[in-house]
Amino acid sequence: MQKPPLVIQHLSKNYGSLKAVSEVSLEIKKGEIYGLLGPNGAGKTSIISCIVGLEKPSSGQIHLFGQEITHNHDRQSKLKIGFVPQEIINHGFFTVDEILGFYSGYFGILNNREKIDSLLKDLQLYEHKDKKVKQLSGGMKRRLLIAKALVHDPSLVILDEPTAGVDVELRNSLWELVKKLKDKGVAILLTTHYLEEAEKLCDRVTVLDRGQVKATGETQGLIQKLTQRWVKIQYKGCVENIEHSYLVSKQKGLLELRIPSSFPIGQLFSELQIKKEDILDLVISEGSLEDVFKFVLHDKGENQNV
Amino acid sequence: MSSLTWIPFWVLFKREVHRFLKVIFQTVVTPLITASLYLLIFGLSLNIEVENVSYLAFLIPGLMMMGCLNNSFQNVSSSIVSSKFSGELEDYKVSVLSHQQIIWAMSFGGVIRGLVVAGVTFLVGQFFYYHSFGSFLSIHSPLLLFFFLVVGGLSFAKMGLSVAILAKNFDHMSAFGIFVITPLIYLGGVFYSLDKLPVFWQSISKANPLLYFINGVRYGVLGVSDVDISSAVVVSLLSLLFFHLAGLFCFKKGSFVRW
């Protein structure tokens, strides 16, 4: 059986007395998009820095395709990782095309024309390939970072806030590229502050706060477990006598209820004892990843696993 | 040799050479003008002989080596410092480039710039020499000349790399240049012969490895030297080994994280 692309066990990273990451464990499967979410300073970048070898973990273990790389990132393990850093890198003197050529070389590929051209086209950078980095827009610079991370066909791609400061259209095209990578079996670890997009993209997520895991599991599972549904019923009958423990408001024929996601709708209607012919309109709003985020960061301190 | 051994090294070396060629005015033309001024002011105006050769001829190899060492040092140190500033150094760390590959590729890149500056300085020197004496200066030992330029340049490139990787800001780099490199170069016998110094300063100067590099190059061009040439070969090789080990140590202890 193939080993999982990435397994992190009890990873901690301290900077002096500051505990940036504390006992974080996670596992990423082949062809999975995994979201590492959390507010600024949650420890996301520290975890990523330990995975790619920029920082040494204080304790814990990191395994890449079954091989332990905690303190030893050998060449073969580095070949498997593609890393998109959070900060833009300004390569000063060089053009986009030259940078991708150099970067291919740093991974042992001398003639990588075909792959570079394909990435330039996929990332809509082809017509800008002869421009220097300083001549590119913010979005183009981000795309260049992604192209650099993919020149050597890595099996695990780590994207640290790849869409920060990028417009909606471009964000969507970047996520399309991420989906294509997933379809090819590439495992993807990403951090983002766009929770709506993370909800659509990520198979599983871990929510971190101050270096600690606050919630982890399948994205939809977490939403179902930790959020509530809003049920709005426009009712033509008299609402004055309707009572229910989940009822939030009732006025002018509009009933608003907040129910657990797992609570059956049919049971709700029978408990409310309302006639279905008196229902004018019905709106059910599902909880979101943002609700999960708010819940685990502000409402509940303990670890939530699904 | 696997592709992971030579390709990353070769590509980083090419990048380093490309980098200084992109700003050739700053990296080659500026030192050329400085060397021309030295030759014009000191070489032509001081009509004296040192070690039985004209002062102009004495000065040419010294300026060649000064340019080579300075530029080898600066090429590597400025590349690393600017990479730290831009975050590019993190790229090297996450790629398959090993510390040995980075050190050798960047050092050879620096040496190429040093050799270009030394070569151009030699050509300018030849121009002044021809103007003064009606003939060109012949090279006494091309092989030794090349050896000292390459080994000296590599040593200084590795020194630049070590200092840059440990530096926490631009001030650290400029302080090292002003307080260490410049005195070492100027007191290494570029402009004077060792026997012109008092005995005490002669023994102090002999502790300066640059004296051996500069005199090695002078021997290569003119066939004259203040120090025994076999000692110069040994000191040069020991310096190269020392600065290579220093580079490896600094890469292990220093930071790749952006400023």
XYZ file of C-alpha atoms in Angstrom:
565
model
C 0.000 0.000 0.000
C 1.306 3.458 -0.893
C 2.440 5.547 2.057
C 0.561 8.812 2.644
C 2.263 11.858 1.097
C 2.515 13.657 4.425
C 2.141 12.614 8.030
C 2.838 15.034 10.867
C 2.907 13.681 14.412
C 2.924 15.840 17.545
C 4.809 18.635 15.810
C 5.884 21.537 18.022
C 7.910 24.585 17.126
C 9.151 27.064 19.706
C 10.847 30.398 19.076
C 12.483 31.042 22.443
C 9.665 31.096 24.969
C 7.008 31.497 22.245
C 5.182 28.272 21.401
C 4.310 28.869 17.739
C 3.123 25.296 17.125
C 2.055 22.883 19.811
C 1.524 19.135 19.337
C 0.001 19.349 15.850
C -0.760 16.075 14.069
C -2.262 15.612 10.619
C -2.145 13.269 7.637
C -2.641 14.120 3.987
C -3.712 11.477 1.495
C -2.836 11.168 -2.197
C -5.042 13.386 -4.366
C -6.435 15.224 -1.366
C -6.730 18.966 -0.821
C -6.075 19.711 2.825
C -6.748 23.134 4.312
C -4.729 24.534 7.172
C -6.854 27.360 8.505
C -6.502 29.834 11.306
C -6.135 33.503 12.080
C -2.824 35.330 11.618
C -0.233 33.985 14.049
C -1.985 30.609 14.364
C 1.204 28.752 13.386
C 0.306 27.787 9.799
C 3.474 29.164 8.204
C 5.647 27.700 10.983
C 4.238 24.233 10.265
C 4.840 24.689 6.542
C 8.377 25.963 7.161
C 9.121 22.789 9.129
C 7.709 20.604 6.334
C 9.798 22.245 3.596
C 12.960 22.402 5.700
C 13.195 26.148 6.289
C 12.797 25.619 10.036
C 13.736 22.767 12.337
C 10.896 21.421 14.493
C 11.399 21.608 18.266
C 9.777 18.194 18.642
C 7.542 15.761 16.795
C 7.952 13.936 13.512
C 7.326 14.626 9.833
C 7.060 11.761 7.331
C 7.006 12.260 3.574
C 5.759 9.221 1.636
C 6.770 7.058 4.598
C 10.239 8.537 4.965
C 11.042 10.535 8.058
C 12.292 14.013 7.106
C 11.957 15.764 10.484
C 15.600 16.820 10.632
C 16.874 15.536 7.327
C 15.435 16.813 4.070
C 17.439 14.773 1.597
C 17.406 15.459 -2.143
C 14.852 12.795 -3.019
C 12.391 14.166 -0.466
C 12.875 17.739 -1.699
C 12.116 16.584 -5.250
C 8.671 15.487 -4.060
C 7.687 18.852 -2.584
C 6.581 21.973 -4.463
C 6.410 25.016 -2.196
C 4.607 28.297 -2.830
C 5.671 30.759 -0.122
C 3.412 33.426 1.304
C 5.686 36.336 0.453
C 6.407 37.492 -3.090
C 10.008 36.910 -4.163
C 11.544 39.628 -6.285
C 14.185 38.118 -8.534
C 15.487 41.527 -9.582
C 17.532 41.025 -12.688
C 15.783 38.086 -14.297
C 12.788 37.469 -16.530
C 9.953 35.046 -15.795
C 11.321 32.592 -18.365
C 14.862 32.751 -16.974
C 13.625 32.264 -13.408
C 11.667 29.138 -14.329
C 14.724 27.810 -16.203
C 16.928 28.398 -13.158
C 14.383 26.866 -10.846
C 14.127 23.741 -13.032
C 17.917 23.502 -12.838
C 17.900 23.741 -9.048
C 15.789 20.560 -9.157
C 18.155 18.818 -11.567
C 16.239 19.443 -14.835
C 18.334 21.060 -17.539
C 15.979 21.219 -20.519
C 12.479 21.822 -19.206
C 11.103 23.910 -22.091
C 7.942 21.887 -22.613
C 6.932 21.913 -18.949
C 7.780 25.607 -18.532
C 5.719 26.560 -21.601
C 2.797 24.474 -20.389
C 2.902 26.102 -16.940
C 3.219 29.578 -18.464
C 0.114 28.897 -20.542
C -1.865 27.306 -17.697
C -1.079 30.251 -15.443
C -1.663 32.856 -18.153
C 1.916 34.070 -17.953
C 3.066 33.078 -21.441
C 2.799 36.576 -22.908
C 4.689 37.957 -19.889
C 7.547 35.455 -19.977
C 10.115 38.034 -21.054
C 9.185 40.515 -18.335
C 11.165 40.975 -15.151
C 9.399 40.306 -11.856
C 9.170 44.001 -11.010
C 7.202 44.546 -14.236
C 4.534 42.030 -13.207
C 1.310 42.800 -11.371
C 0.722 41.343 -7.903
C -1.419 38.545 -9.333
C 1.204 37.645 -11.940
C 3.885 37.503 -9.259
C 1.722 35.048 -7.305
C 1.256 32.923 -10.428
C 5.006 32.931 -10.980
C 5.494 31.578 -7.456
C 3.090 28.759 -8.296
C 4.815 28.033 -11.621
C 8.154 27.818 -9.800
C 6.729 25.297 -7.365
C 5.473 23.064 -10.178
C 8.429 22.953 -12.609
C 9.644 19.644 -11.213
C 6.231 17.870 -11.045
C 6.069 17.467 -7.258
C 3.782 14.912 -5.606
C 2.999 17.188 -2.667
C 2.274 20.864 -3.289
C 2.241 23.272 -0.367
C 0.554 26.606 -0.974
C 0.898 29.220 1.758
C -1.854 31.752 1.099
C -1.519 31.583 -2.693
C -4.454 33.915 -3.327
C -3.597 36.744 -0.909
C -4.206 40.018 -2.747
C -5.435 38.283 -5.897
C -8.681 39.300 -7.637
C -11.717 36.995 -7.824
C -11.244 35.895 -11.432
C -7.637 34.991 -10.905
C -8.400 33.262 -7.616
C -10.906 31.086 -9.422
C -8.395 30.196 -12.139
C -5.812 29.317 -9.491
C -8.283 27.042 -7.733
C -9.058 25.395 -11.072
C -5.359 24.637 -11.391
C -5.329 23.222 -7.863
C -8.264 20.963 -8.777
C -6.402 19.762 -11.879
C -3.412 18.874 -9.693
C -5.707 17.000 -7.336
C -7.155 15.064 -10.277
C -3.623 14.022 -11.221
C -3.189 12.552 -7.729
C -1.086 15.375 -6.300
C -1.610 15.943 -2.582
C -2.156 19.600 -1.717
C -1.727 21.392 1.572
C -2.951 24.964 1.503
C -3.549 27.855 3.808
C -6.019 30.584 2.954
C -8.104 33.244 4.612
C -10.865 32.796 2.017
C -12.997 30.344 3.964
C -15.734 30.113 1.362
C -13.185 28.894 -1.176
C -11.580 26.543 1.331
C -15.024 25.064 1.971
C -15.531 24.370 -1.726
C -12.025 23.039 -2.331
C -10.745 21.246 0.740
C -11.572 17.626 1.399
C -10.368 18.018 4.956
C -9.325 20.938 7.131
C -7.546 21.653 10.374
C -8.371 24.858 12.219
C -5.522 26.201 14.306
C -5.380 28.915 16.911
C -2.225 30.033 18.699
C -0.376 26.941 17.530
C -2.979 24.448 18.709
C -5.435 22.332 16.734
C -8.948 23.530 17.497
C -10.825 21.400 14.991
C -9.868 18.842 12.421
C -11.691 16.530 10.051
C -13.619 16.302 6.804
C -14.830 19.733 5.776
C -18.500 18.785 5.398
C -18.380 16.655 8.538
C -17.095 19.574 10.580
C -19.747 21.867 9.149
C -22.445 19.394 9.975
C -21.165 18.751 13.478
C -20.261 22.240 14.540
C -22.733 24.515 12.783
C -26.482 25.018 12.788
C -29.037 25.417 10.044
C -31.237 28.447 9.719
C -34.822 27.541 8.847
C -37.068 30.440 7.784
C -40.763 29.701 7.320
C -43.184 32.239 5.852
C -46.498 31.150 7.389
C -49.925 32.398 6.532
C -51.526 31.025 9.671
C -51.310 32.482 13.138
C -47.773 32.255 14.524
C -48.543 33.590 17.993
C -49.230 30.183 19.538
C -46.274 28.372 17.931
C -43.546 27.504 20.414
C -40.313 25.496 19.964
C -36.967 25.312 21.735
C -35.136 26.116 18.442
C -37.351 29.105 17.650
C -35.335 32.333 17.429
C -38.029 34.796 16.323
C -41.628 34.934 15.099
C -43.054 38.081 13.673
C -45.333 39.066 10.792
C -45.813 35.457 9.785
C -42.092 34.711 9.607
C -40.704 31.970 11.808
C -36.933 31.813 12.225
C -35.416 28.684 13.743
C -31.831 27.638 14.354
C -31.507 23.869 14.389
C -28.566 21.463 14.622
C -27.484 20.331 11.137
C -28.194 16.742 12.112
C -31.760 17.489 13.289
C -34.326 16.029 10.815
C -36.469 18.656 9.077
C -39.498 16.345 9.105
C -39.278 16.049 12.887
C -39.102 19.824 13.175
C -42.318 20.274 11.182
C -44.201 17.678 13.163
C -43.044 19.260 16.444
C -44.070 22.711 15.245
C -47.491 21.285 14.348
C -47.935 23.615 11.365
C -50.016 22.773 8.323
C -48.015 22.398 5.142
C -50.747 24.099 3.084
C -50.207 27.229 5.247
C -46.499 27.424 4.375
C -45.945 30.249 1.854
C -42.169 29.961 1.598
C -39.379 27.913 3.125
C -35.662 28.771 3.194
C -33.065 26.458 4.744
C -29.542 27.894 5.069
C -26.735 25.477 5.791
C -23.876 26.352 8.108
C -20.548 27.234 6.547
C -16.869 26.712 7.211
C -16.804 30.305 8.382
C -19.335 29.356 11.043
C -17.076 26.449 12.060
C -14.171 28.856 12.210
C -16.045 31.315 14.405
C -17.416 28.537 16.575
C -14.100 26.878 17.372
C -12.180 30.118 17.765
C -14.672 32.127 19.771
C -17.311 29.869 21.211
C -15.584 26.628 22.091
C -12.037 26.230 23.301
C -11.723 22.459 23.243
C -10.481 20.368 20.336
C -13.206 19.291 17.896
C -12.472 16.239 15.795
C -14.632 14.651 13.174
C 27.813 11.779 -11.752
C 24.038 12.089 -11.342
C 22.002 14.947 -12.788
C 21.232 16.086 -9.242
C 24.941 16.649 -8.663
C 26.048 18.705 -11.617
C 22.860 20.343 -12.994
C 21.890 22.363 -9.875
C 25.538 23.433 -9.509
C 25.860 24.389 -13.184
C 22.575 26.308 -13.277
C 23.334 28.284 -10.111
C 26.813 29.059 -11.465
C 25.272 30.269 -14.744
C 22.776 32.371 -12.805
C 25.580 34.030 -10.842
C 27.502 34.873 -14.010
C 24.298 36.104 -15.684
C 23.581 38.286 -12.680
C 26.755 40.342 -12.889
C 26.642 40.499 -16.681
C 23.160 42.056 -16.432
C 24.686 44.997 -14.556
C 28.024 44.999 -16.317
C 28.504 48.761 -15.915
C 28.397 48.450 -12.158
C 30.285 45.172 -11.892
C 33.017 45.478 -14.523
C 33.175 49.024 -15.886
C 33.335 50.725 -12.453
C 36.342 48.689 -11.224
C 37.937 49.238 -14.619
C 37.697 53.016 -14.195
C 39.119 52.774 -10.652
C 42.062 50.686 -11.897
C 42.654 53.126 -14.773
C 42.809 56.038 -12.334
C 45.305 54.212 -10.111
C 47.483 53.460 -13.148
C 47.200 57.016 -14.393
C 47.915 58.689 -11.064
C 50.492 56.353 -9.504
C 51.794 54.305 -12.408
C 52.553 57.150 -14.778
C 53.364 59.952 -12.337
C 55.825 58.023 -10.145
C 58.799 57.430 -12.377
C 60.574 54.975 -10.051
C 61.689 51.363 -10.072
C 60.672 48.694 -7.573
C 62.447 45.311 -7.517
C 64.185 46.263 -10.766
C 60.932 46.823 -12.655
C 59.161 50.088 -13.420
C 56.558 51.134 -10.851
C 53.892 50.952 -13.573
C 54.748 47.301 -14.259
C 54.918 46.633 -10.505
C 51.470 48.144 -10.036
C 49.657 46.242 -12.828
C 49.607 42.741 -11.205
C 48.771 44.255 -7.800
C 45.766 46.065 -9.247
C 44.741 42.928 -11.163
C 44.675 40.908 -7.954
C 43.021 43.711 -5.982
C 40.247 43.839 -8.584
C 39.927 40.067 -8.673
C 39.695 39.669 -4.881
C 37.362 42.628 -4.361
C 34.996 41.579 -7.117
C 34.975 37.901 -6.193
C 34.061 38.906 -2.642
C 31.462 41.435 -3.703
C 29.784 39.240 -6.288
C 29.006 36.498 -3.809
C 28.258 38.703 -0.806
C 25.937 41.020 -2.732
C 24.182 38.039 -4.337
C 23.520 36.411 -0.960
C 22.539 39.639 0.781
C 20.126 40.608 -2.004
C 18.749 37.036 -2.040
C 18.170 37.261 1.709
C 16.409 40.566 1.205
C 14.224 39.311 -1.648
C 13.589 35.887 -0.103
C 15.322 34.062 -2.946
C 17.708 32.373 -0.525
C 14.742 30.369 0.768
C 14.371 29.009 -2.779
C 17.843 27.500 -2.572
C 17.039 25.931 0.778
C 13.881 24.188 -0.427
C 15.447 23.041 -3.717
C 17.804 20.082 -4.061
C 20.866 22.352 -4.022
C 23.263 21.142 -1.324
C 25.436 23.483 0.736
C 28.505 22.262 -1.175
C 26.824 22.996 -4.514
C 25.736 26.476 -3.426
C 29.193 27.319 -2.068
C 31.087 26.120 -5.140
C 28.629 27.493 -7.711
C 28.488 30.940 -6.129
C 32.259 31.015 -5.578
C 32.991 30.129 -9.194
C 30.470 32.768 -10.283
C 32.363 35.310 -8.175
C 35.718 34.177 -9.572
C 34.510 34.651 -13.138
C 33.692 38.281 -12.317
C 37.076 38.612 -10.570
C 38.875 37.160 -13.613
C 37.007 39.478 -15.996
C 37.981 42.519 -13.903
C 41.587 41.281 -13.587
C 41.749 40.678 -17.341
C 40.359 44.084 -18.195
C 42.736 45.724 -15.695
C 45.622 43.907 -17.393
C 44.517 45.215 -20.800
C 44.294 48.789 -19.494
C 47.687 48.303 -17.839
C 49.095 47.125 -21.170
C 47.731 50.254 -22.795
C 49.528 52.480 -20.272
C 52.678 50.345 -20.447
C 52.790 50.556 -24.230
C 52.156 54.290 -24.027
C 55.140 54.654 -21.634
C 57.639 52.113 -22.948
C 56.610 51.403 -26.532
C 56.214 47.662 -25.914
C 53.787 45.296 -24.195
C 54.399 43.640 -20.849
C 54.999 39.920 -21.331
C 53.604 37.372 -18.885
C 56.321 35.452 -17.026
C 54.216 32.410 -16.015
C 50.618 32.251 -17.302
C 49.924 29.069 -15.353
C 50.967 30.517 -11.982
C 49.154 33.756 -12.789
C 45.941 31.825 -13.455
C 46.456 29.651 -10.361
C 46.810 32.607 -7.992
C 43.938 34.538 -9.555
C 41.581 31.543 -9.328
C 42.632 30.326 -5.866
C 42.698 33.879 -4.452
C 39.359 34.713 -6.061
C 37.766 31.496 -4.794
C 39.051 32.149 -1.261
C 37.650 35.672 -1.237
C 34.381 34.542 -2.792
C 33.979 31.986 -0.003
C 34.879 34.648 2.552
C 32.171 36.889 1.083
C 29.698 34.030 1.222
C 30.496 33.261 4.876
C 30.147 36.858 5.972
C 26.951 37.423 3.975
C 25.217 34.336 5.315
C 25.967 35.379 8.900
C 25.146 39.082 8.363
C 21.907 40.276 9.930
C 21.711 43.531 7.977
C 23.459 45.664 5.339
C 25.547 47.441 8.012
C 27.294 44.205 8.937
C 28.399 43.761 5.341
C 29.691 47.270 4.858
C 31.480 47.199 8.257
C 33.302 44.003 7.243
C 34.310 45.580 3.941
C 35.642 48.750 5.549
C 37.329 47.262 8.616
C 38.642 43.971 7.237
C 38.759 43.708 3.443
C 40.061 47.184 2.585
C 42.943 47.156 5.153
C 43.912 43.599 4.147
C 44.035 44.547 0.469
C 45.867 47.853 0.910
C 48.354 46.328 3.367
C 48.879 43.292 1.153
C 51.485 44.953 -1.037
C 49.426 46.191 -3.980
C 51.201 49.549 -4.027
C 54.561 48.823 -2.377
C 57.240 46.204 -1.967
C 57.551 44.516 1.393
C 61.239 45.462 1.780
C 60.269 49.146 1.886
C 58.534 48.541 5.242
C 60.256 48.554 8.682
C 61.157 45.031 9.848
C 58.344 44.973 12.429
C 55.684 45.761 9.820
C 57.255 43.261 7.439
C 56.629 40.459 9.956
C 53.070 41.725 10.580
C 52.416 41.834 6.826
C 53.540 38.221 6.458
C 50.504 37.170 8.491
C 48.264 38.696 5.804
C 47.306 35.981 3.291
C 46.729 38.659 0.674
C 50.451 39.348 0.590
C 50.906 35.829 -0.804
C 48.030 36.132 -3.308
C 49.254 39.498 -4.596
C 52.883 38.453 -4.788
C 51.847 35.210 -6.466
C 50.151 37.176 -9.225
C 53.088 39.572 -9.417
C 55.385 36.584 -9.868
C 53.070 35.209 -12.539
C 53.228 38.461 -14.514
C 56.715 39.824 -13.774
C 58.685 36.937 -12.285
C 59.404 38.952 -9.113
C 57.942 38.445 -5.656
C 58.474 39.572 -2.048
C 57.754 36.062 -0.786
C 58.952 32.597 -1.698
C 56.631 31.410 -4.470
C 56.223 27.865 -3.116
C 55.188 29.391 0.248
C 52.683 31.525 -1.662
C 51.219 28.402 -3.312
C 50.877 26.641 0.061
C 49.355 29.675 1.834
C 46.907 30.186 -1.045
C 45.725 26.584 -0.940
C 45.448 26.653 2.860
C 43.405 29.870 2.630
C 41.091 28.262 0.119
C 40.586 25.254 2.382
C 40.032 27.473 5.433
C 37.450 29.680 3.732
C 35.661 26.683 2.237
C 35.305 25.101 5.673
C 34.268 28.495 7.064
C 31.609 28.682 4.336
C 30.261 25.237 5.201
C 30.185 26.132 8.902
C 28.403 29.437 8.236
C 25.833 27.714 6.002
C 25.099 25.283 8.803
C 24.824 27.979 11.453
C 23.542 30.909 9.381
C 20.011 31.742 8.370
C 18.314 31.348 4.986
C 15.234 33.194 6.179
C 14.449 36.484 4.467
C 15.215 39.823 6.153
